[in-house]
PDB file of C-alpha atoms in Angstrom:
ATOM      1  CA  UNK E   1     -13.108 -16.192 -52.857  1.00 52.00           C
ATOM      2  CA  UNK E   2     -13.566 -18.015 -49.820  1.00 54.00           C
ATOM      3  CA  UNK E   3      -9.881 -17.845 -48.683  1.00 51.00           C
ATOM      4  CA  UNK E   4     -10.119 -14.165 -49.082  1.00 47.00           C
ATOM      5  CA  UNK E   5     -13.331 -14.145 -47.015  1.00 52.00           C
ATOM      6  CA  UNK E   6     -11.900 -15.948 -44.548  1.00 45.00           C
ATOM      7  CA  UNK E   7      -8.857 -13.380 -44.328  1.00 48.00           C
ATOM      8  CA  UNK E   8     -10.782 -10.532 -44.335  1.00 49.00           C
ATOM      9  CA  UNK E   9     -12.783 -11.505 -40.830  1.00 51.00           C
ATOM     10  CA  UNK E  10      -9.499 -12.559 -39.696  1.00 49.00           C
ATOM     11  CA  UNK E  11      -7.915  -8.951 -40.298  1.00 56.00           C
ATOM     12  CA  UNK E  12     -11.367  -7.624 -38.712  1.00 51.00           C
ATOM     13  CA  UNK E  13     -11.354  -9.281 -35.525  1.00 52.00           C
ATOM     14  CA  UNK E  14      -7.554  -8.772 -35.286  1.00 52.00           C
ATOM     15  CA  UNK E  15      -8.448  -4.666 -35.501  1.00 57.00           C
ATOM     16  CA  UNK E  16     -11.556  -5.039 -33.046  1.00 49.00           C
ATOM     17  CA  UNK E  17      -9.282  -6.485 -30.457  1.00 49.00           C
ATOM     18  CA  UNK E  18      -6.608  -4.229 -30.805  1.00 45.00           C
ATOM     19  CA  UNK E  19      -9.000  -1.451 -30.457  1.00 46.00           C
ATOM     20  CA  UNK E  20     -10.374  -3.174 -27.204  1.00 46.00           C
ATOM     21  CA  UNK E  21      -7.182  -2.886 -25.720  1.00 54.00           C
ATOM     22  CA  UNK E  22      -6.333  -0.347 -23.350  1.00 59.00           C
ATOM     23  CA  UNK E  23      -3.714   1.991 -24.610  1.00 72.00           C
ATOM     24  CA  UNK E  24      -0.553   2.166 -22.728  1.00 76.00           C
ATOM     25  CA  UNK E  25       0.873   5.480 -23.106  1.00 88.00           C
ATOM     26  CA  UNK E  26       3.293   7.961 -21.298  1.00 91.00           C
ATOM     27  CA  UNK E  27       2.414  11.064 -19.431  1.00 93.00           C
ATOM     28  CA  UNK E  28       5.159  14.071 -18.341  1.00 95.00           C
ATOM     29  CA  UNK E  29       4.450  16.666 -15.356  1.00 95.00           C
ATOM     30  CA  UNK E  30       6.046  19.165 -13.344  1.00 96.00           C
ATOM     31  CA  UNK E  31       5.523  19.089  -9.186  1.00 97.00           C
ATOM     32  CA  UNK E  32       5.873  23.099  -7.955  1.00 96.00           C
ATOM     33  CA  UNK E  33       5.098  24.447  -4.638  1.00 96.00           C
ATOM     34  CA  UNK E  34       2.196  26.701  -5.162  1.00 94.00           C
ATOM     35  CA  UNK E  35       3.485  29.347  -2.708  1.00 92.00           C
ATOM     36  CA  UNK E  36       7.025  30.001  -4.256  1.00 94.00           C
ATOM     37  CA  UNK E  37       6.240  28.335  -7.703  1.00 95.00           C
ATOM     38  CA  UNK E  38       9.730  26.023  -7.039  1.00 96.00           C
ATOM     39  CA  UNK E  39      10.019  22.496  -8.155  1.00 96.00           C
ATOM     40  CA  UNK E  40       9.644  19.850  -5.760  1.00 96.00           C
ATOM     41  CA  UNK E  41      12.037  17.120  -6.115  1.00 96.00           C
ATOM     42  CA  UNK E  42      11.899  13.870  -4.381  1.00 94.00           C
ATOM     43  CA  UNK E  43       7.977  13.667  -4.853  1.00 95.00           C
ATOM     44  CA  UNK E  44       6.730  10.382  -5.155  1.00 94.00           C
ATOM     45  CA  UNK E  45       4.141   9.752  -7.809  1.00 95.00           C
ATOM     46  CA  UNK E  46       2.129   6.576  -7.613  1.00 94.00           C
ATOM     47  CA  UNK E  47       0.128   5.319 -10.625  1.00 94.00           C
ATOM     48  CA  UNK E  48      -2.719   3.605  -8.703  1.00 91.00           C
ATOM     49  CA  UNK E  49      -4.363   1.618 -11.472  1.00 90.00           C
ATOM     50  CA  UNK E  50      -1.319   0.188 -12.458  1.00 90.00           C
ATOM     51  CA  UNK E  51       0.643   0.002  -9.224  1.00 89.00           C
ATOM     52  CA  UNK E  52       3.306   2.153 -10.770  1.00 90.00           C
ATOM     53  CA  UNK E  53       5.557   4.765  -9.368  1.00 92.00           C
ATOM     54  CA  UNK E  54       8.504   7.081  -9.927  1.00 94.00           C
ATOM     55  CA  UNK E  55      10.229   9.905  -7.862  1.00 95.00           C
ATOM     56  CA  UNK E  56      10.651  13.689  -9.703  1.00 96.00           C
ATOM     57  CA  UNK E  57      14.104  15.013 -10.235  1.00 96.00           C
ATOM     58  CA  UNK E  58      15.933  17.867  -9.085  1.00 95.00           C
ATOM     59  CA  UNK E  59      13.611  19.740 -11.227  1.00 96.00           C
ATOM     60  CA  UNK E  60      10.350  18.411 -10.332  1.00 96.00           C
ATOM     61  CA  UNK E  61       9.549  16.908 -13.277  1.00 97.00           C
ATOM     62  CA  UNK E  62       8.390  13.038 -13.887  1.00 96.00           C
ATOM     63  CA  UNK E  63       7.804  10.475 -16.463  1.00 95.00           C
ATOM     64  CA  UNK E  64       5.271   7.931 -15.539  1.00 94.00           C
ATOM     65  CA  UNK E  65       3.513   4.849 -18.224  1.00 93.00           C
ATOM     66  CA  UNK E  66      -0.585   5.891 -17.536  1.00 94.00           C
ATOM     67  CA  UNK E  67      -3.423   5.035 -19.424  1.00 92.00           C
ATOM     68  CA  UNK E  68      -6.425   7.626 -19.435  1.00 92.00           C
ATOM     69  CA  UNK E  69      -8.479   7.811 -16.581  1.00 92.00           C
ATOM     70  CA  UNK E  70      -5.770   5.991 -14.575  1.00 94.00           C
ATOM     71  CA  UNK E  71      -5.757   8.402 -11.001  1.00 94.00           C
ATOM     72  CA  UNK E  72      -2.092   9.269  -9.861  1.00 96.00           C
ATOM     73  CA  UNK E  73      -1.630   9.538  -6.106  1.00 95.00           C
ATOM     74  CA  UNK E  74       1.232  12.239  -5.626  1.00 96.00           C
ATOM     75  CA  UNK E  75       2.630  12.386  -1.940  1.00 93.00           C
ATOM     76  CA  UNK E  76       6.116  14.010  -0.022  1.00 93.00           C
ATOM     77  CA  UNK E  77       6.759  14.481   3.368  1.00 89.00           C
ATOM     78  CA  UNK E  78       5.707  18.092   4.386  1.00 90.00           C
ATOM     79  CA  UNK E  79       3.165  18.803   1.994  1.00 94.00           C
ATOM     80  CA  UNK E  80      -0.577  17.389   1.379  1.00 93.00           C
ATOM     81  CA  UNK E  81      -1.005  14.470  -0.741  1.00 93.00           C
ATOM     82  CA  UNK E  82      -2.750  14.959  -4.583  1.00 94.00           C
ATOM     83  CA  UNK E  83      -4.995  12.832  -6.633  1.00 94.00           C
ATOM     84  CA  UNK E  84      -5.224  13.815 -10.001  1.00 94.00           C
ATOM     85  CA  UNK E  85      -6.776  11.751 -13.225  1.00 94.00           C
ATOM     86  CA  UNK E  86      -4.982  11.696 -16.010  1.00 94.00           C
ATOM     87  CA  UNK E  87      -7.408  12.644 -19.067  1.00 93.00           C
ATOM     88  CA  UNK E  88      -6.881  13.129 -22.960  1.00 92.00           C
ATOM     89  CA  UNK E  89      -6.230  16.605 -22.473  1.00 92.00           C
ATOM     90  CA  UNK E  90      -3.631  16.135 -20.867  1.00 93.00           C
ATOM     91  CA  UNK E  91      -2.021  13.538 -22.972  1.00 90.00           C
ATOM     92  CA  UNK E  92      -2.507  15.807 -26.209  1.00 89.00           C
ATOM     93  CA  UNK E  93      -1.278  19.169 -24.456  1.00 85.00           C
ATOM     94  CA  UNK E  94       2.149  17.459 -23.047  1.00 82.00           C
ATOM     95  CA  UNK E  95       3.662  18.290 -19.539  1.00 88.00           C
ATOM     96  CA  UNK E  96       1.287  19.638 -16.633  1.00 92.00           C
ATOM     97  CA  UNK E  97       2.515  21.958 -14.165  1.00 94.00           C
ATOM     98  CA  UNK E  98       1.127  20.255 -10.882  1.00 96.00           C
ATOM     99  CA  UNK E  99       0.924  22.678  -7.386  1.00 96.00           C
ATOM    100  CA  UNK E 100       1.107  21.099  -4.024  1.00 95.00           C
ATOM    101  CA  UNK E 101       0.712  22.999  -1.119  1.00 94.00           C
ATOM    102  CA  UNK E 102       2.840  22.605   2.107  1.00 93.00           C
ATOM    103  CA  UNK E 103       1.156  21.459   4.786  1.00 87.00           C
ATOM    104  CA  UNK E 104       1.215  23.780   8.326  1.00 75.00           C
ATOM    105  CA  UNK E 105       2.307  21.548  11.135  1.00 56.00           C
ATOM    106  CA  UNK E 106       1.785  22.803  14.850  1.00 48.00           C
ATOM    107  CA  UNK E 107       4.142  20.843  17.206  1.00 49.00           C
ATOM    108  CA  UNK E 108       2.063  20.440  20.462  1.00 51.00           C
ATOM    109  CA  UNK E 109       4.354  18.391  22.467  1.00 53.00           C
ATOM    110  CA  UNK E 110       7.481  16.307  21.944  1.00 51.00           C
ATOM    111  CA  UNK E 111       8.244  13.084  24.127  1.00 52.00           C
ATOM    112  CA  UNK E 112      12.118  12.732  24.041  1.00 55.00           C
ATOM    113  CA  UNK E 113      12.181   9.354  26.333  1.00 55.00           C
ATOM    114  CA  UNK E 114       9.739   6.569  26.415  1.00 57.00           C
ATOM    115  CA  UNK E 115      10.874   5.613  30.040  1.00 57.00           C
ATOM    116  CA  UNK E 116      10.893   7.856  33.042  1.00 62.00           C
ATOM    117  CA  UNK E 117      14.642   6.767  34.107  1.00 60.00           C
ATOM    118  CA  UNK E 118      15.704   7.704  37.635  1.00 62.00           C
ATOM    119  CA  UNK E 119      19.424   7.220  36.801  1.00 62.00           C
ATOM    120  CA  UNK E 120      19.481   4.445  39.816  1.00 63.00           C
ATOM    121  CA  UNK E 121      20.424   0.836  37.974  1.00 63.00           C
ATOM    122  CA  UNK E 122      18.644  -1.059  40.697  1.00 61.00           C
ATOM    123  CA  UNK E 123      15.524   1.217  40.219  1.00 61.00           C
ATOM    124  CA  UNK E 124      15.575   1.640  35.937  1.00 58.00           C
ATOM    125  CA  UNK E 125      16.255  -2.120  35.799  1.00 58.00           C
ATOM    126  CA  UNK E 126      12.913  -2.527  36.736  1.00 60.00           C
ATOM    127  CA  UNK E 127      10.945   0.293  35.525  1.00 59.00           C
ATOM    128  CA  UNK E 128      12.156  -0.883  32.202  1.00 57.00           C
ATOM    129  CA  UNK E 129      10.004  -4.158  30.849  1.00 56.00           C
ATOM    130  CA  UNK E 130      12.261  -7.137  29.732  1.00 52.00           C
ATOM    131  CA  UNK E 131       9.945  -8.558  27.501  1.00 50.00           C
ATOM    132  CA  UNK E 132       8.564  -7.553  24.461  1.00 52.00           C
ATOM    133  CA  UNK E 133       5.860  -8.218  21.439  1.00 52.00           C
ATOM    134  CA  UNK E 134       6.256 -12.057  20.372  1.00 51.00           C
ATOM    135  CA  UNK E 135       5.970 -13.867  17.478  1.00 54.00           C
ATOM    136  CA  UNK E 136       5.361 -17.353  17.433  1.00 52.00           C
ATOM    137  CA  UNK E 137       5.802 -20.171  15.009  1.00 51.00           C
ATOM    138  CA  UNK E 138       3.770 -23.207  15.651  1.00 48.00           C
ATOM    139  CA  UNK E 139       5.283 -26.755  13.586  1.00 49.00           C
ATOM    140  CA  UNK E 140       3.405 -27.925  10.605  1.00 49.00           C
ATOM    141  CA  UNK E 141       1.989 -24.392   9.320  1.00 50.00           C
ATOM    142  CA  UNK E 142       4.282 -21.963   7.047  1.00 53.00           C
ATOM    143  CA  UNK E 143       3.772 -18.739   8.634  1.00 54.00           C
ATOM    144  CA  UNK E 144       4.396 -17.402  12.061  1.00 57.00           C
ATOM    145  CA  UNK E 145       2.092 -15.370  14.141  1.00 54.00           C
ATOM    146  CA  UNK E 146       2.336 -11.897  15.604  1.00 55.00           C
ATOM    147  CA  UNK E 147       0.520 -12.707  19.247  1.00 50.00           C
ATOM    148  CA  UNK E 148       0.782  -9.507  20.994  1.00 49.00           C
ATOM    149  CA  UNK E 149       2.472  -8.175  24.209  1.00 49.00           C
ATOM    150  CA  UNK E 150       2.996 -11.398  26.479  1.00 46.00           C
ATOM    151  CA  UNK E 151       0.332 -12.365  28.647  1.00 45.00           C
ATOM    152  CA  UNK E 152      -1.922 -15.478  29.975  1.00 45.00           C
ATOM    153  CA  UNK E 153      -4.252 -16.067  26.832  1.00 47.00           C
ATOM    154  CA  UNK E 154      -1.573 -15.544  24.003  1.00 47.00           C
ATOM    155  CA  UNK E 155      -0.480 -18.487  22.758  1.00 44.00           C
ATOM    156  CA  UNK E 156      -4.899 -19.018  23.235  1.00 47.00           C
ATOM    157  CA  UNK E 157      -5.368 -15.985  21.120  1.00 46.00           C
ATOM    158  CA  UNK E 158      -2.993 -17.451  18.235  1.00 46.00           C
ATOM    159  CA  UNK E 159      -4.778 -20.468  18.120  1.00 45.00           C
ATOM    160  CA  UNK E 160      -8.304 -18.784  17.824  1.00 49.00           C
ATOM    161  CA  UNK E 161      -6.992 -16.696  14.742  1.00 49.00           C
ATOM    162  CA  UNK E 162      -5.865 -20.023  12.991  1.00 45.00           C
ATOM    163  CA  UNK E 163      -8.662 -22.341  13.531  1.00 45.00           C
ATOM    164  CA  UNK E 164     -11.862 -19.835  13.970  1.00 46.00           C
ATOM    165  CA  UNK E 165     -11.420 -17.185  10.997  1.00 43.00           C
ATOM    166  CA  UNK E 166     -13.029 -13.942  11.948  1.00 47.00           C
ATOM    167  CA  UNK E 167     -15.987 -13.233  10.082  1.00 53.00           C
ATOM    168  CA  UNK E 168     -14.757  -9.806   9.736  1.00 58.00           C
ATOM    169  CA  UNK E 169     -11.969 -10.766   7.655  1.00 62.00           C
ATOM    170  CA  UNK E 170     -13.839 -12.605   5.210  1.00 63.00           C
ATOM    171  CA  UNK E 171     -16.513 -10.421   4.553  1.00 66.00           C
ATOM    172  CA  UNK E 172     -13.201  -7.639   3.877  1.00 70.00           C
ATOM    173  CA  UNK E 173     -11.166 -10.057   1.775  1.00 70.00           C
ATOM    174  CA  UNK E 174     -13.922 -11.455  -0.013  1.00 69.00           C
ATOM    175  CA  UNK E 175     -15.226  -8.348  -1.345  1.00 67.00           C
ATOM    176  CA  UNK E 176     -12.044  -6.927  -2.293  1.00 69.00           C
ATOM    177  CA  UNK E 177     -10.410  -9.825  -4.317  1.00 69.00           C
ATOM    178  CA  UNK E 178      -8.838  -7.337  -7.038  1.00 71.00           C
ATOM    179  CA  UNK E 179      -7.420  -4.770  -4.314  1.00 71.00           C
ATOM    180  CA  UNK E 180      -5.357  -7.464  -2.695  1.00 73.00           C
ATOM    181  CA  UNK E 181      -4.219  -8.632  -5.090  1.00 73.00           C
ATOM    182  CA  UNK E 182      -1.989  -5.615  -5.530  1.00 75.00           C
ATOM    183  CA  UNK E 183      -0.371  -6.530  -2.703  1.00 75.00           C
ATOM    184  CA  UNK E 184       1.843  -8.729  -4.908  1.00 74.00           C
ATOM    185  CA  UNK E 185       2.570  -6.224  -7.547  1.00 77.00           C
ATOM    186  CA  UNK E 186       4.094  -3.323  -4.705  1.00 79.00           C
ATOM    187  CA  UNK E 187       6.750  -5.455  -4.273  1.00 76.00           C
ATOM    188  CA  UNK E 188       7.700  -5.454  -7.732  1.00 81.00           C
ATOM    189  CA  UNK E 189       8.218  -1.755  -8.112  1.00 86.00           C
ATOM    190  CA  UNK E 190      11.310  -0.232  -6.772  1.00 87.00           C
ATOM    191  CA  UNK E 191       9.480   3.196  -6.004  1.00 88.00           C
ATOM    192  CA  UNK E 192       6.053   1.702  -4.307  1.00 89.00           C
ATOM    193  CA  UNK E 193       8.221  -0.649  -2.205  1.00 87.00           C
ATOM    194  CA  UNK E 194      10.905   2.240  -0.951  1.00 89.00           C
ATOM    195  CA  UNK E 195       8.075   4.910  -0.369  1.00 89.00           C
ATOM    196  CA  UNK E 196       6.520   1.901   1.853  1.00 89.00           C
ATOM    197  CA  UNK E 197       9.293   1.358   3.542  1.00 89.00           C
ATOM    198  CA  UNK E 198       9.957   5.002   4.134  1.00 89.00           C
ATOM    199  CA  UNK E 199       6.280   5.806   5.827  1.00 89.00           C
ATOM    200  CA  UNK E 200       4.673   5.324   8.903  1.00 90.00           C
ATOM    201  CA  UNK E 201       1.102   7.276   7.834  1.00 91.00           C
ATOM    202  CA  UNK E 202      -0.908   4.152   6.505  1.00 91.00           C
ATOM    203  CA  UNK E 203      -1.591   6.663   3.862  1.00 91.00           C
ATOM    204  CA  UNK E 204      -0.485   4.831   0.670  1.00 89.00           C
ATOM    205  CA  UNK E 205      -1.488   1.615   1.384  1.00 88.00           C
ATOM    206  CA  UNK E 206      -5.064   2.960   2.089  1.00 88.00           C
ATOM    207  CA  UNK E 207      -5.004   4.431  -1.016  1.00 89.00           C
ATOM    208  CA  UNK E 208      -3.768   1.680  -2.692  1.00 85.00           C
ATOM    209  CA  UNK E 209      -6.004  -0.885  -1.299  1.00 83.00           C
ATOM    210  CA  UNK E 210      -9.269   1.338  -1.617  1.00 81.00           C
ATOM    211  CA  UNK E 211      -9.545   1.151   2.294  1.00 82.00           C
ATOM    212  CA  UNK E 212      -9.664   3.190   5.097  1.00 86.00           C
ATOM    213  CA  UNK E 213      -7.154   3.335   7.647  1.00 87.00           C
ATOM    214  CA  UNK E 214      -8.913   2.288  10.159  1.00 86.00           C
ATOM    215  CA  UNK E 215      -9.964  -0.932   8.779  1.00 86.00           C
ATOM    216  CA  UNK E 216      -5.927  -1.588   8.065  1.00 89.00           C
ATOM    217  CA  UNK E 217      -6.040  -1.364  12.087  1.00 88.00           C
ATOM    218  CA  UNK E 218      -9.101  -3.943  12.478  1.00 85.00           C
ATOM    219  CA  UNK E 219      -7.438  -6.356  10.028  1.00 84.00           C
ATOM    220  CA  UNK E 220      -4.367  -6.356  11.935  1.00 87.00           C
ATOM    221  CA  UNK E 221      -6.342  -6.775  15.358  1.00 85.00           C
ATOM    222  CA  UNK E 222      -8.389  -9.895  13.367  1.00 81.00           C
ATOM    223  CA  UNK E 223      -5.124 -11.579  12.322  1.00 83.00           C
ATOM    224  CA  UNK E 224      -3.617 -11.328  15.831  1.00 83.00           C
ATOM    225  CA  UNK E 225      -0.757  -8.443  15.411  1.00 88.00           C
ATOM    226  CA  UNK E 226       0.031  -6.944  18.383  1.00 88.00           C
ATOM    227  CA  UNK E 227      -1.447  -3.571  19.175  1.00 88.00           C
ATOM    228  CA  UNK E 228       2.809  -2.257  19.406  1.00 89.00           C
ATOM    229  CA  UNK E 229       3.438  -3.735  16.050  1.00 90.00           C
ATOM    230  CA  UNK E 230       0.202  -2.053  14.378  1.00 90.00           C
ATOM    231  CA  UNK E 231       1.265   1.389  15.801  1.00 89.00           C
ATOM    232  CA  UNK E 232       5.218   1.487  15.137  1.00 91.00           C
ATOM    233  CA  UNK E 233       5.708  -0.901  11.802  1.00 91.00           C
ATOM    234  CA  UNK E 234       6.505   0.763   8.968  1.00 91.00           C
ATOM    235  CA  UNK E 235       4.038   0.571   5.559  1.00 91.00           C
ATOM    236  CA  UNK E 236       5.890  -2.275   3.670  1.00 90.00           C
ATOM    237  CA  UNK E 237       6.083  -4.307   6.859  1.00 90.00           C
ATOM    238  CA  UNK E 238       2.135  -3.625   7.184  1.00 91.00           C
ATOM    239  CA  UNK E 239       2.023  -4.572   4.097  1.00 88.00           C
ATOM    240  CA  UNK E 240       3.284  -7.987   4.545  1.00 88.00           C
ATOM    241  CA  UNK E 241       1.286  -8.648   7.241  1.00 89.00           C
ATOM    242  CA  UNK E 242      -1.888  -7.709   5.415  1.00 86.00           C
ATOM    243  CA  UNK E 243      -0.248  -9.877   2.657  1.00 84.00           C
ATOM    244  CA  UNK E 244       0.355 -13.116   4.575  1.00 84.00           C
ATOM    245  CA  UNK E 245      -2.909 -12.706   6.580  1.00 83.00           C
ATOM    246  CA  UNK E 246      -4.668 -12.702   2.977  1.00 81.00           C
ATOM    247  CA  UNK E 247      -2.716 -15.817   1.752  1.00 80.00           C
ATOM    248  CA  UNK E 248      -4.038 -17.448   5.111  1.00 78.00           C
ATOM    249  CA  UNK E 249      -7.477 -16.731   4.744  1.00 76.00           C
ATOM    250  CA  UNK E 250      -7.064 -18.372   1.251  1.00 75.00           C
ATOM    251  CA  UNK E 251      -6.235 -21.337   2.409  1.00 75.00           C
ATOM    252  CA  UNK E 252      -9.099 -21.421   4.986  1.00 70.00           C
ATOM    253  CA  UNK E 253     -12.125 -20.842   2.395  1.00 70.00           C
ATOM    254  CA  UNK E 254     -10.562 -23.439   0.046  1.00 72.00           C
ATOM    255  CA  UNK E 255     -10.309 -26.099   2.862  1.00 63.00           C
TER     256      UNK E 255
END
């Protein structure tokens, strides 16, 4: 009688934790434009929870793993970006038809050259600035630093970053332990990384990391990346940055 007792509360707590267990399950949907009701194809959708992503097919449609209440961030390049939470409803009804609207873009002005050339060698050779944004390495720590556009107090300014952490970064990092740590897990999904690498908007990675993207702009001014890196890298290599500036703070509060 005992033996059986004992099995019984084993069986019991081996149900209660299943049932504690979030359940993994798959959710199907169709991307249209709401104007001429055609599938979109080439939409990237982003499971945000789980740091998850696929692109539709030719026919708009998508397969992603969800669990309910997970919040899918669905973005392409001409239309506005959708969040959408995925509920029971939807998981019992099958596929969702999902509208995004395109977005109306007024072209103001269009710079065509970043130098005004005279076509003069002697002149353009020095209109045009021979040095650019540096990055320097300094012997006996594993990461390099981005220390802006050359000037006086650079190498000053990189040595400041390493040895004085900014207050602002700690109060960021420290209260968003779980956010950055998805930083790791974008990298391992082929879709997350290539839309990254594809976009210069700051909009994923905002969404992403729960932040705005203006703080993405302060952190990269508190870690000492130039203001010309900030404004022309691409997501993934912001990414990285915000990535190795967060393993470097690390190693500052445990020291």
């Amino acid at each position: 009688m005992r033996y059986f007792t004992v099995f019984f509360l084993f069986i019991f707590l081996l149900n209660a934790t299943a049932q504690d267990k979030i359940i993994v399950q798959k959710v199907t949907g169709t991307i249209i434009n709401d104007n001429t009701l055609l599938p979109v194809a080439n939409a990237n959708v982003i499971n945000i929870n789980k740091v998850k992503g696929i692109v539709t097919n030719s026919k708009g449609f998508f397969e992603l793993e969800v669990s309910v209440s997970d919040t899918l961030h669905i973005s392409i390049l001409g239309y506005q970006s959708l969040r959408i939470r995925v509920t029971n409803d939807w998981l019992k009804n099958g596929t969702a038809k999902i509208q995004l609207t395109e977005k109306a873009i007024a072209l103001e002005e269009v710079i065509v050259k970043k130098y005004d050339l005279t076509g003069y060698l002697e002149i353009d050779s020095k209109l045009i600035p021979d040095k650019d944004n540096y990055r320097y390495s300094i012997s006996g720590l594993p990461a390099a630093y981005e220390a802006g556009e050359s000037s006086p107090n650079a190498f000053t300014r990189v040595l400041g970053s390493i040895f004085n952490p900014a207050d602002m970064l700690y109060n960021f990092f420290g209260k968003k332990p779980t956010e950055l740590k998805r930083l790791k897990s974008m990298k391992k999904d082929d879709t997350v990384r290539n839309l990254l690498e594809s976009k210069f908007d700051r909009e994923t990675i905002s969404v992403l990391l729960g932040v705005d993207k203006k703080e993405i702009a302060e952190i990269l001014q508190r870690c000492n990346y130039s203001e010309s890196f900030i404004q022309t890298a691409n997501d993934l290599q912001i990414m990285d940055a915000i990535s190795e500036c967060y393993e470097q703070y690390k190693i500052l509060k445990k020291n």
